[in-house]
Amino acid sequence: KKELEYSGSGDGTVPVSNVPQGVSAKLHVWGKNDMVTSQNIGIYWFVADPDGEIAEEYTDWKFGTLGSGQDHEFISSGSFTLNKVGKYTTWIDLLMGSKDNPVVIMSARYIGELCTVVAELVPTFSELEVA
């Protein structure tokens, strides 16, 4: 499960459409242990803006092991600003094993669209004449 939290508009399931330009965002990703034994579980992701520049890179490991059938939510420690109009993309890897020699769970890998940012509408005013 992947969600994008962005200021002023709530959360959306990835990929998210019509995100207003200029908002701060955080990525939330849930990893699940589908093994029959407890596992060390970690996450790696990066977010790229419409120009391909890295907006965020993140890695973390759950403290302790995750029991069979359980899930864990990873949340970026900071936030990144969605300041460019267009499609933001992400690469997410769920990791198991040890930090020194992690195994990428290929069935959980996500490479694709994170969100589409739209230009913020600026209100225009016109003069009103009284007759």
mmCIF file of C-alpha atoms in Angstrom:
data_model
loop_
_atom_site.group_PDB
_atom_site.id
_atom_site.type_symbol
_atom_site.label_atom_id
_atom_site.label_comp_id
_atom_site.label_asym_id
_atom_site.label_seq_id
_atom_site.Cartn_x
_atom_site.Cartn_y
_atom_site.Cartn_z
ATOM 1 C CA LYS A 1 0.000 0.000 0.000
ATOM 2 C CA LYS A 2 1.340 3.429 -0.958
ATOM 3 C CA GLU A 3 -0.094 6.816 -0.011
ATOM 4 C CA LEU A 4 0.983 10.382 -0.651
ATOM 5 C CA GLU A 5 0.312 12.877 2.127
ATOM 6 C CA TYR A 6 0.300 16.457 0.947
ATOM 7 C CA SER A 7 -0.462 19.662 2.807
ATOM 8 C CA GLY A 8 -3.874 21.190 2.523
ATOM 9 C CA SER A 9 -5.448 18.345 0.580
ATOM 10 C CA GLY A 10 -5.241 15.172 2.665
ATOM 11 C CA ASP A 11 -3.965 11.801 1.547
ATOM 12 C CA GLY A 12 -4.259 9.952 -1.717
ATOM 13 C CA THR A 13 -3.507 6.424 -2.871
ATOM 14 C CA VAL A 14 -0.583 6.364 -5.308
ATOM 15 C CA PRO A 15 -0.747 7.406 -8.114
ATOM 16 C CA VAL A 16 -2.458 10.661 -7.116
ATOM 17 C CA SER A 17 -3.945 13.103 -9.644
ATOM 18 C CA ASN A 18 -4.422 16.869 -9.510
ATOM 19 C CA VAL A 19 -2.017 17.658 -6.680
ATOM 20 C CA PRO A 20 -1.679 21.443 -6.387
ATOM 21 C CA GLN A 21 1.739 22.877 -7.223
ATOM 22 C CA GLY A 22 3.865 24.038 -4.305
ATOM 23 C CA VAL A 23 2.576 21.725 -1.555
ATOM 24 C CA SER A 24 4.810 19.741 0.790
ATOM 25 C CA ALA A 25 4.505 15.968 0.591
ATOM 26 C CA LYS A 26 5.445 12.789 2.452
ATOM 27 C CA LEU A 27 5.345 9.261 1.134
ATOM 28 C CA HIS A 28 3.857 6.453 3.266
ATOM 29 C CA VAL A 29 4.584 2.842 2.255
ATOM 30 C CA TRP A 30 3.436 -0.314 4.014
ATOM 31 C CA GLY A 31 5.555 -3.449 3.780
ATOM 32 C CA LYS A 32 4.173 -6.882 4.668
ATOM 33 C CA ASN A 33 5.994 -10.003 5.796
ATOM 34 C CA ASP A 34 4.499 -12.851 3.743
ATOM 35 C CA MET A 35 7.049 -15.346 5.073
ATOM 36 C CA VAL A 36 6.186 -17.965 7.720
ATOM 37 C CA THR A 37 8.982 -16.696 9.991
ATOM 38 C CA SER A 38 9.738 -13.280 11.479
ATOM 39 C CA GLN A 39 11.940 -11.112 9.253
ATOM 40 C CA ASN A 40 14.009 -7.950 9.343
ATOM 41 C CA ILE A 41 12.283 -5.549 6.961
ATOM 42 C CA GLY A 42 13.494 -2.346 5.352
ATOM 43 C CA ILE A 43 12.563 0.073 2.604
ATOM 44 C CA TYR A 44 14.322 2.117 -0.040
ATOM 45 C CA TRP A 45 12.772 4.676 -2.362
ATOM 46 C CA PHE A 46 13.454 7.751 -4.356
ATOM 47 C CA VAL A 47 11.096 10.321 -5.820
ATOM 48 C CA ALA A 48 11.981 12.062 -9.093
ATOM 49 C CA ASP A 49 10.439 15.324 -10.274
ATOM 50 C CA PRO A 50 9.180 15.842 -13.860
ATOM 51 C CA ASP A 51 12.722 16.810 -14.960
ATOM 52 C CA GLY A 52 14.198 13.598 -13.509
ATOM 53 C CA GLU A 53 15.880 15.348 -10.571
ATOM 54 C CA ILE A 54 15.740 13.565 -7.206
ATOM 55 C CA ALA A 55 13.213 15.245 -4.906
ATOM 56 C CA GLU A 56 13.677 12.706 -2.091
ATOM 57 C CA GLU A 57 15.761 9.618 -1.390
ATOM 58 C CA TYR A 58 14.904 7.530 1.662
ATOM 59 C CA THR A 59 15.926 4.296 3.345
ATOM 60 C CA ASP A 60 14.919 2.837 6.704
ATOM 61 C CA TRP A 61 14.744 -0.434 8.609
ATOM 62 C CA LYS A 62 12.090 -1.429 11.119
ATOM 63 C CA PHE A 63 13.552 -1.818 14.608
ATOM 64 C CA GLY A 64 13.437 -5.526 15.450
ATOM 65 C CA THR A 65 11.747 -8.176 13.356
ATOM 66 C CA LEU A 66 8.312 -8.215 11.773
ATOM 67 C CA GLY A 67 6.154 -11.256 12.501
ATOM 68 C CA SER A 68 4.607 -13.460 9.851
ATOM 69 C CA GLY A 69 1.576 -11.821 8.209
ATOM 70 C CA GLN A 70 2.228 -8.440 9.844
ATOM 71 C CA ASP A 71 2.799 -5.142 8.071
ATOM 72 C CA HIS A 72 4.813 -2.045 8.912
ATOM 73 C CA GLU A 73 4.339 1.548 7.791
ATOM 74 C CA PHE A 74 7.387 3.472 6.595
ATOM 75 C CA ILE A 75 7.054 7.278 6.462
ATOM 76 C CA SER A 76 9.654 9.629 5.027
ATOM 77 C CA SER A 77 11.466 11.436 7.816
ATOM 78 C CA GLY A 78 11.241 14.803 6.108
ATOM 79 C CA SER A 79 9.097 16.206 3.374
ATOM 80 C CA PHE A 80 9.667 17.319 -0.181
ATOM 81 C CA THR A 81 8.018 20.120 -2.127
ATOM 82 C CA LEU A 82 6.032 19.382 -5.262
ATOM 83 C CA ASN A 83 7.093 22.599 -6.975
ATOM 84 C CA LYS A 84 7.102 21.502 -10.635
ATOM 85 C CA VAL A 85 4.064 20.883 -12.817
ATOM 86 C CA GLY A 86 3.910 17.387 -14.328
ATOM 87 C CA LYS A 87 4.400 13.755 -13.354
ATOM 88 C CA TYR A 88 6.511 12.780 -10.369
ATOM 89 C CA THR A 89 7.746 9.190 -10.382
ATOM 90 C CA THR A 90 9.030 6.852 -7.705
ATOM 91 C CA TRP A 91 11.054 3.678 -7.322
ATOM 92 C CA ILE A 92 10.220 1.670 -4.180
ATOM 93 C CA ASP A 93 12.000 -1.491 -2.984
ATOM 94 C CA LEU A 94 10.925 -3.571 0.016
ATOM 95 C CA LEU A 95 13.993 -5.134 1.629
ATOM 96 C CA MET A 96 14.390 -8.202 3.864
ATOM 97 C CA GLY A 97 17.372 -9.801 5.529
ATOM 98 C CA SER A 98 20.111 -7.634 6.986
ATOM 99 C CA LYS A 99 21.118 -4.024 6.427
ATOM 100 C CA ASP A 100 24.551 -5.235 5.317
ATOM 101 C CA ASN A 101 23.200 -7.721 2.765
ATOM 102 C CA PRO A 102 19.552 -6.901 1.983
ATOM 103 C CA VAL A 103 17.394 -8.910 -0.390
ATOM 104 C CA VAL A 104 15.046 -6.945 -2.656
ATOM 105 C CA ILE A 105 11.544 -8.438 -2.697
ATOM 106 C CA MET A 106 10.917 -8.170 -6.423
ATOM 107 C CA SER A 107 7.177 -8.910 -6.150
ATOM 108 C CA ALA A 108 6.810 -5.798 -3.959
ATOM 109 C CA ARG A 109 8.890 -3.484 -6.186
ATOM 110 C CA TYR A 110 7.050 -0.458 -7.561
ATOM 111 C CA ILE A 111 8.452 1.703 -10.338
ATOM 112 C CA GLY A 112 5.990 4.204 -11.668
ATOM 113 C CA GLU A 113 3.944 7.319 -11.244
ATOM 114 C CA LEU A 114 3.688 8.909 -7.806
ATOM 115 C CA CYS A 115 1.503 11.880 -8.669
ATOM 116 C CA THR A 116 0.589 14.488 -11.227
ATOM 117 C CA VAL A 117 1.073 18.084 -10.111
ATOM 118 C CA VAL A 118 -1.120 20.767 -11.656
ATOM 119 C CA ALA A 119 -0.483 24.502 -11.805
ATOM 120 C CA GLU A 120 -1.967 26.416 -8.935
ATOM 121 C CA LEU A 121 -4.775 28.601 -10.160
ATOM 122 C CA VAL A 122 -4.263 32.270 -9.398
ATOM 123 C CA PRO A 123 -7.520 34.173 -9.070
ATOM 124 C CA THR A 124 -7.985 37.127 -11.385
ATOM 125 C CA PHE A 125 -9.962 40.198 -10.548
ATOM 126 C CA SER A 126 -11.694 42.543 -12.910
ATOM 127 C CA GLU A 127 -12.965 46.015 -12.281
ATOM 128 C CA LEU A 128 -16.682 46.299 -11.725
ATOM 129 C CA GLU A 129 -18.316 49.481 -12.941
ATOM 130 C CA VAL A 130 -21.422 50.864 -11.285
ATOM 131 C CA ALA A 131 -23.811 52.682 -13.608
#
